[in-house]
Amino acid sequence: MDKFIIEGGKKLKGEVQISGSKNAALPLIAASLLAPGNHVLTNVPNLRDITTMISLLKHLGANCSYDDATLKIETDNIRGDDAPYDVVKTMRASVLVMGPLLSRLNHARISLPGGCAIGARPIDLHLKALSTMGADITLHDGIVEVRANRLIGSKIFFDKITVTGTENIMMAATLADGTTVLENAAREPEVVDLAACLIKMGAKIEGAGTDTIMIDGVKELRPLSYKVMPDRIEAATFMIAAAITDGDITLKDAPIDCLDSVILRLRETGVKFEPIVNSINVRGLEKPMGVNVVTSPYPGFATDVQAQFMALMTIAEGASVIKETIFENRFMHVAELNRMGANISIDGGTAVVKGVKGLIGAPVQATDLRASASLVLAALAANGTTEINRIYHLDRGYEGLEKKLKTMGASIERVPEGV
Ligand code: EPU
């Protein structure tokens, strides 16, 4: 397994191009299953999760080619109806093929995802919604089988806000009989991006970006041709990289409008922002102020930025309280940050971070994607050398992270397995 060796203490300076969004691209790739034909997605990031999704589509019978951020998918002969355990266990977003497969083939078999590093993450709300729409659902040998000759447009209330749940059901509803209304729907920008693409394919959708989405089923959809939105979580991570290194970074093509809550909190710490055409300049400071954060669904502070923000708070002036409300086990980075000299204590879903003078480089373990990003940020600010093991987690969701950081002056090396 590759590791990173990071020499901390360099102020990052320069420009960074924000890549296409992983969490927008994954449902968009799944959406290609809804219509036979040739689909084209551009601005698709080169990431492990994207490769996994492409492998899954190939397994289902699609032909895919990926080059220079462009993904071509041909879906004339979709024969497979299953997302096998090997794929689902490496990437839970595989469940996004369930809605499209059910609409296209009238059946789908999805291996049930188990727990993962950040929590239990069930898919009961996806299944409850499909059942309301008339699907028969059976469970055997860890595989959930869904069947429906025709899905019926229905009123669905999500007991809890779910991003991929909203996306799955929105896709399934595009080809259902009649009107589906999703209440307490996720408002995440990636849901809006998917709706915009589905509308371009001929779907009738209103209200994406609000908590009520209305979908009028249509008979068929056209193949998609769509540019994936930029990655707001990658952008937030680079903003924090500027903040934590007292750096000066210009983010190109960052989706600033989707980052209000992160920018607000970072401004409170003392970070300076200056929007430029299609870019935003971010300047850090020697000692940020401690600021409290509570994660919540969009437009609240994203759980996917919690770990990175916590890295910044470790060296802040005073204490900060960080409350995680989305996932029950998303503090795996805490023990590792403490190894680097941070002073963080956890009580349930709340972490109290007492700012220290500085972090000290140490060997640490990456545990999940965003926890890994948090360790990279901490290492960039730390005194001395940090060795981050298990960085395959980062390759799932950050395109060319070390190259981008190096261009801005970071001392970061990838050491391949066995070296
Ligand atoms: N939940 C249920 N039942 C369900 C679905 C969700 O109880 O049927 C619970 C979850 O256990 C969790 C909460 O609802 O406590 C929210 O989960 P959600 O379904 O919104 O998460 P997700 O759709 O599986 C997406 C992102 C995650 C991101 C979350 C929250 C993708 C592919 N993944 O996951 O991204 O953390 O929304 O914003 O869009 C990441 O990129 O690192 C990542 C984990």
XYZ file of C-alpha atoms and ligand atoms in Angstrom:
463
model
C 0.000 0.000 0.000
C 1.349 3.424 -0.968
C 2.126 5.976 1.689
C 2.782 9.714 1.779
C 5.842 11.289 3.328
C 5.112 14.918 4.094
C 7.583 17.486 5.369
C 5.470 20.117 7.101
C 5.824 23.824 7.551
C 5.694 25.087 3.955
C 3.268 27.907 3.172
C 1.263 26.880 0.118
C 1.148 29.425 -2.684
C -0.227 29.298 -6.196
C -3.191 28.110 -8.224
C -5.091 24.870 -8.130
C -7.640 23.538 -10.616
C -10.671 21.984 -8.939
C -11.619 18.645 -10.530
C -15.055 17.311 -11.366
C -17.109 16.142 -8.398
C -16.901 12.490 -7.388
C -20.286 12.493 -5.673
C -21.943 14.175 -8.664
C -20.244 11.924 -11.233
C -21.240 8.628 -9.560
C -25.053 9.059 -9.898
C -24.605 10.584 -13.368
C -22.787 7.444 -14.505
C -25.599 5.320 -13.047
C -28.155 7.509 -14.867
C -26.763 6.320 -18.213
C -28.498 2.990 -17.501
C -31.879 4.695 -17.866
C -31.658 5.064 -21.659
C -30.144 2.895 -24.380
C -27.608 4.644 -26.604
C -24.330 6.546 -26.473
C -23.753 8.789 -23.461
C -20.985 11.324 -22.872
C -19.921 12.773 -19.536
C -17.164 15.381 -19.350
C -15.183 16.734 -16.378
C -15.178 13.241 -14.856
C -12.394 13.005 -12.255
C -9.817 10.239 -12.517
C -10.468 8.461 -9.216
C -10.669 4.958 -7.827
C -14.428 5.272 -7.096
C -15.078 6.306 -10.689
C -13.101 3.298 -11.970
C -15.152 1.072 -9.648
C -18.416 2.504 -11.009
C -17.191 2.018 -14.587
C -16.326 -1.630 -13.806
C -19.832 -2.095 -12.409
C -21.414 -0.687 -15.583
C -19.242 -2.975 -17.708
C -20.362 -5.896 -15.547
C -23.972 -4.932 -16.378
C -23.228 -4.977 -20.124
C -22.286 -1.353 -20.888
C -19.267 -0.431 -23.005
C -17.219 2.341 -21.437
C -14.132 4.285 -22.438
C -12.460 6.967 -20.332
C -9.895 9.428 -21.594
C -8.890 12.933 -20.558
C -11.815 13.456 -18.143
C -14.346 12.305 -20.775
C -16.350 9.165 -20.157
C -18.211 7.550 -23.040
C -20.794 4.916 -22.140
C -22.836 2.795 -24.522
C -25.826 1.146 -22.852
C -27.684 -0.639 -25.707
C -27.338 -4.098 -24.200
C -27.819 -4.008 -20.458
C -28.164 -7.662 -19.487
C -26.821 -7.847 -15.957
C -29.129 -6.793 -13.136
C -26.830 -7.075 -10.150
C -24.339 -5.127 -8.070
C -22.237 -7.912 -6.515
C -20.829 -7.860 -2.978
C -17.214 -7.400 -4.131
C -18.143 -4.058 -5.685
C -20.653 -2.843 -3.081
C -18.275 -3.551 -0.199
C -15.565 -1.364 -1.788
C -17.973 1.389 -2.804
C -21.382 1.874 -1.235
C -22.434 4.262 -4.013
C -22.821 1.118 -6.190
C -26.343 1.056 -4.770
C -27.081 3.947 -7.178
C -27.605 1.461 -10.014
C -30.664 0.022 -8.228
C -33.203 2.681 -9.295
C -32.043 2.861 -12.933
C -31.844 -0.956 -13.315
C -35.312 -1.396 -11.872
C -36.700 1.153 -14.351
C -34.838 -0.273 -17.313
C -35.077 -4.043 -16.683
C -37.932 -4.284 -14.144
C -35.595 -6.030 -11.729
C -32.335 -5.500 -9.873
C -30.269 -7.435 -7.353
C -28.055 -5.447 -5.033
C -25.748 -6.925 -2.461
C -26.589 -5.249 0.835
C -23.827 -2.942 2.000
C -22.645 -3.756 5.509
C -21.281 -1.191 7.926
C -18.285 0.883 6.915
C -15.557 2.933 8.541
C -17.859 5.905 9.152
C -21.008 4.137 10.337
C -23.780 1.608 9.714
C -25.142 3.336 6.584
C -28.230 1.232 5.789
C -30.314 1.582 2.578
C -33.716 1.019 4.199
C -35.016 4.391 2.999
C -34.183 3.582 -0.644
C -36.067 0.288 -0.297
C -39.052 1.753 1.543
C -39.494 4.311 -1.245
C -39.296 1.677 -3.988
C -41.784 -0.467 -2.096
C -44.201 2.508 -1.898
C -43.819 2.798 -5.679
C -44.987 -0.803 -6.045
C -41.735 -2.766 -6.113
C -41.596 -6.241 -4.575
C -38.606 -6.498 -2.297
C -37.064 -9.725 -1.058
C -33.895 -10.373 0.861
C -31.875 -13.581 0.701
C -28.206 -14.411 1.262
C -27.314 -10.765 1.840
C -28.777 -9.783 -1.519
C -31.794 -7.548 -1.887
C -33.913 -8.276 -4.934
C -36.314 -5.626 -6.245
C -38.942 -6.286 -8.931
C -41.659 -4.180 -10.531
C -43.288 -4.492 -13.932
C -44.049 -0.794 -13.734
C -43.195 1.598 -10.933
C -46.137 3.751 -9.845
C -45.632 7.455 -9.145
C -46.159 7.980 -5.403
C -45.735 10.388 -2.526
C -42.556 9.514 -0.652
C -41.526 11.020 2.654
C -37.906 10.346 3.615
C -37.763 9.908 7.410
C -34.147 11.039 7.252
C -32.442 13.144 4.595
C -30.497 10.821 2.318
C -28.395 11.967 -0.633
C -28.016 8.754 -2.639
C -31.529 7.726 -1.534
C -32.973 10.894 -3.102
C -30.853 10.323 -6.227
C -31.829 6.662 -6.565
C -35.558 7.313 -6.261
C -35.429 10.427 -8.463
C -33.833 8.300 -11.219
C -36.346 5.468 -10.756
C -39.270 7.929 -10.837
C -38.279 9.458 -14.193
C -39.728 6.419 -16.012
C -42.535 5.570 -13.538
C -46.277 5.789 -14.262
C -47.556 9.156 -13.031
C -46.164 11.689 -10.616
C -43.756 11.042 -7.765
C -43.311 13.602 -5.005
C -40.216 13.306 -2.816
C -40.597 15.065 0.531
C -37.758 15.806 2.916
C -35.513 15.256 -0.107
C -31.781 16.004 0.002
C -30.943 19.498 -1.287
C -27.268 18.774 -2.014
C -25.816 20.420 -5.168
C -25.046 16.920 -6.511
C -28.799 16.148 -6.440
C -29.402 19.357 -8.412
C -26.681 18.398 -10.902
C -28.273 14.979 -11.420
C -31.729 16.553 -11.889
C -30.319 18.982 -14.479
C -28.818 16.073 -16.414
C -32.020 13.997 -16.202
C -34.033 16.984 -17.450
C -31.611 17.246 -20.397
C -32.336 13.550 -21.055
C -36.059 14.362 -21.285
C -37.164 13.821 -17.672
C -39.783 16.098 -16.082
C -38.450 17.202 -12.711
C -39.234 20.260 -10.601
C -37.970 21.423 -7.252
C -34.457 19.897 -7.146
C -32.492 21.945 -4.621
C -35.564 22.263 -2.358
C -36.865 19.646 0.050
C -39.774 18.734 -2.274
C -38.987 17.270 -5.678
C -41.751 16.467 -8.193
C -41.098 13.996 -10.981
C -43.613 13.337 -13.773
C -42.815 9.962 -15.282
C -42.097 9.901 -19.031
C -42.121 6.961 -21.483
C -38.435 7.120 -22.376
C -35.275 9.188 -21.978
C -32.547 10.260 -24.407
C -28.865 9.415 -23.871
C -27.072 11.941 -21.699
C -24.445 14.483 -22.647
C -23.389 16.427 -19.593
C -20.513 18.197 -17.822
C -20.053 17.126 -14.192
C -20.074 19.995 -11.654
C -16.804 20.819 -9.851
C -16.058 19.125 -6.541
C -17.123 21.286 -3.584
C -15.465 18.986 -1.039
C -12.136 19.074 -2.880
C -12.453 22.871 -3.047
C -13.178 23.080 0.693
C -10.154 20.870 1.379
C -7.864 23.234 -0.551
C -9.382 26.244 1.233
C -8.392 24.606 4.508
C -4.946 23.822 3.059
C -4.472 27.572 2.530
C -5.817 28.268 6.010
C -3.696 25.727 7.870
C -0.397 26.623 6.146
C -0.899 30.396 6.327
C -0.856 30.117 2.557
C -2.227 32.020 -0.415
C -4.077 29.815 -2.876
C -6.295 30.604 -5.835
C -8.868 27.906 -6.550
C -9.891 27.741 -10.201
C -13.458 26.678 -11.051
C -14.414 26.158 -7.411
C -18.230 25.934 -6.972
C -18.237 28.895 -4.564
C -22.032 29.189 -4.431
C -22.209 25.702 -2.904
C -19.683 26.499 -0.190
C -21.416 29.228 1.832
C -21.391 27.376 5.155
C -17.717 26.388 4.869
C -16.655 29.886 3.761
C -18.669 31.439 6.602
C -16.943 29.295 9.239
C -13.502 29.818 7.701
C -14.061 33.597 7.631
C -14.848 33.402 11.357
C -11.449 31.775 11.913
C -9.853 34.767 10.185
C -9.281 33.321 6.703
C -9.626 35.889 3.901
C -11.518 35.215 0.670
C -11.497 37.220 -2.526
C -13.627 36.085 -5.453
C -12.018 36.561 -8.881
C -13.645 35.592 -12.218
C -14.270 31.801 -12.049
C -11.833 31.600 -9.135
C -11.495 32.428 -5.487
C -8.383 33.497 -3.656
C -7.951 32.144 -0.122
C -5.413 33.515 2.349
C -4.626 31.928 5.678
C -3.184 33.479 8.808
C -0.615 32.458 11.376
C -3.098 31.659 14.142
C -6.738 31.003 13.178
C -9.465 31.485 15.785
C -11.265 28.473 17.234
C -14.781 28.188 15.776
C -17.601 25.726 16.580
C -19.139 23.599 13.847
C -22.197 21.341 13.628
C -22.497 19.143 10.552
C -25.890 18.949 8.869
C -27.399 18.211 5.454
C -26.933 20.881 2.754
C -26.960 23.868 2.986
C -25.458 23.174 6.420
C -21.816 22.405 7.115
C -20.983 19.197 5.179
C -19.970 16.105 7.126
C -17.466 15.523 4.316
C -15.525 18.619 5.470
C -15.693 17.938 9.214
C -12.403 16.035 9.483
C -10.479 18.607 7.455
C -11.913 21.502 9.501
C -10.958 19.690 12.672
C -7.343 19.538 11.464
C -7.398 23.335 11.232
C -8.924 23.681 14.689
C -6.088 21.657 16.256
C -3.771 24.651 15.866
C -6.382 27.380 16.457
C -6.445 29.993 19.190
C -8.697 28.652 21.969
C -11.073 25.719 21.902
C -13.705 24.653 19.422
C -16.585 22.199 19.611
C -17.279 20.054 16.566
C -20.533 18.136 16.467
C -21.059 15.350 13.917
C -24.750 14.675 13.323
C -24.792 12.675 10.060
C -22.634 9.610 10.731
C -22.120 7.952 14.100
C -18.506 6.968 13.642
C -16.871 9.798 11.786
C -14.123 10.678 14.276
C -11.572 8.069 13.214
C -9.058 10.844 12.494
C -9.112 12.054 16.099
C -6.755 9.416 17.511
C -4.351 10.016 14.618
C -4.428 13.808 15.017
C -3.755 13.329 18.733
C -0.683 11.267 17.793
C 0.543 14.414 16.067
C 0.199 16.440 19.263
C -3.403 17.629 18.917
C -5.589 17.891 22.012
C -8.984 16.482 21.075
C -11.447 14.640 23.290
C -14.640 12.947 22.124
C -17.933 12.487 23.890
C -20.399 10.664 21.621
C -20.875 12.740 18.491
C -19.098 15.769 19.911
C -15.400 16.548 19.771
C -13.764 19.250 21.840
C -10.613 20.521 20.186
C -8.246 22.560 22.328
C -5.881 24.457 20.052
C -2.194 23.645 20.545
C 0.863 25.705 19.625
C 1.771 23.409 16.776
C 1.523 19.815 15.509
C 4.459 17.432 15.329
C 5.070 15.005 12.451
C 4.408 11.312 13.260
C 3.541 8.050 11.504
C -0.263 7.878 11.141
C -2.919 5.670 9.511
C -5.535 6.886 7.089
C -8.919 5.287 7.859
C -11.421 6.704 5.376
C -11.401 9.233 2.582
C -12.003 12.479 4.469
C -10.070 11.353 7.564
C -7.110 10.853 5.230
C -7.494 14.371 3.853
C -7.526 15.693 7.394
C -4.210 13.947 8.126
C -2.635 15.387 4.972
C -3.691 18.882 6.053
C -2.355 18.344 9.572
C 0.926 17.051 8.128
C 1.290 20.126 5.905
C 1.167 22.295 9.027
C 3.187 20.042 11.336
C 6.746 20.453 12.434
C 8.850 17.668 10.928
C 7.975 14.596 8.897
C 4.652 12.766 8.803
C 4.228 9.347 7.245
C 0.618 8.654 6.232
C -0.123 4.999 5.596
C -3.062 3.463 3.695
C -3.503 6.420 1.349
C -5.553 4.301 -1.069
C -8.501 5.917 0.713
C -7.399 9.282 -0.719
C -7.143 7.883 -4.231
C -10.870 7.108 -4.040
C -11.785 10.763 -3.918
C -8.958 13.260 -4.574
C -7.590 13.529 -8.099
C -3.802 13.995 -8.199
C -3.744 15.389 -4.663
C 0.016 15.235 -4.187
C 0.712 16.746 -7.617
C -1.636 19.631 -6.916
C -0.091 20.241 -3.484
C 3.457 19.996 -4.846
C 2.766 22.643 -7.496
C 1.902 24.984 -4.637
C 5.129 24.284 -2.760
C 4.263 21.366 -0.492
C 6.901 18.771 0.268
C 4.936 15.557 -0.296
C 6.161 12.265 -1.752
C 4.227 9.115 -2.587
C 6.221 6.056 -1.622
C 4.977 2.916 -3.377
C 4.240 -0.283 -1.489
C 7.241 -2.184 -0.235
C 9.683 0.737 -0.333
N -29.458 6.584 6.131
C -30.352 5.674 6.634
N -31.037 4.904 5.751
C -30.894 5.012 4.396
C -29.986 5.947 3.896
C -29.271 6.734 4.783
O -30.500 5.561 7.844
O -31.561 4.289 3.665
C -28.686 7.426 7.058
C -27.187 7.183 6.979
O -26.774 6.062 7.746
C -26.623 8.492 7.463
C -27.637 9.518 6.925
O -28.826 8.776 6.664
O -26.630 8.531 8.846
C -27.223 10.237 5.668
O -26.758 9.307 4.719
P -26.863 9.536 3.154
O -27.749 8.480 2.583
O -27.203 10.946 2.860
O -25.369 9.233 2.700
P -24.957 8.614 1.320
O -25.938 9.030 0.301
O -24.659 7.177 1.491
C -23.566 10.651 0.454
C -22.141 10.863 0.013
C -21.232 10.806 1.232
C -21.685 11.895 2.214
C -23.154 11.696 2.576
C -23.711 12.791 3.458
C -22.136 10.011 -2.236
C -21.700 8.975 -3.196
N -21.784 9.847 -0.956
O -23.587 9.346 1.052
O -19.913 11.080 0.780
O -20.904 11.844 3.377
O -23.951 11.651 1.371
O -23.578 14.032 2.853
O -22.770 10.980 -2.633
C -17.557 11.040 0.864
O -17.544 11.551 -0.259
O -16.527 10.932 1.576
C -18.814 10.518 1.383
C -18.865 9.621 2.368
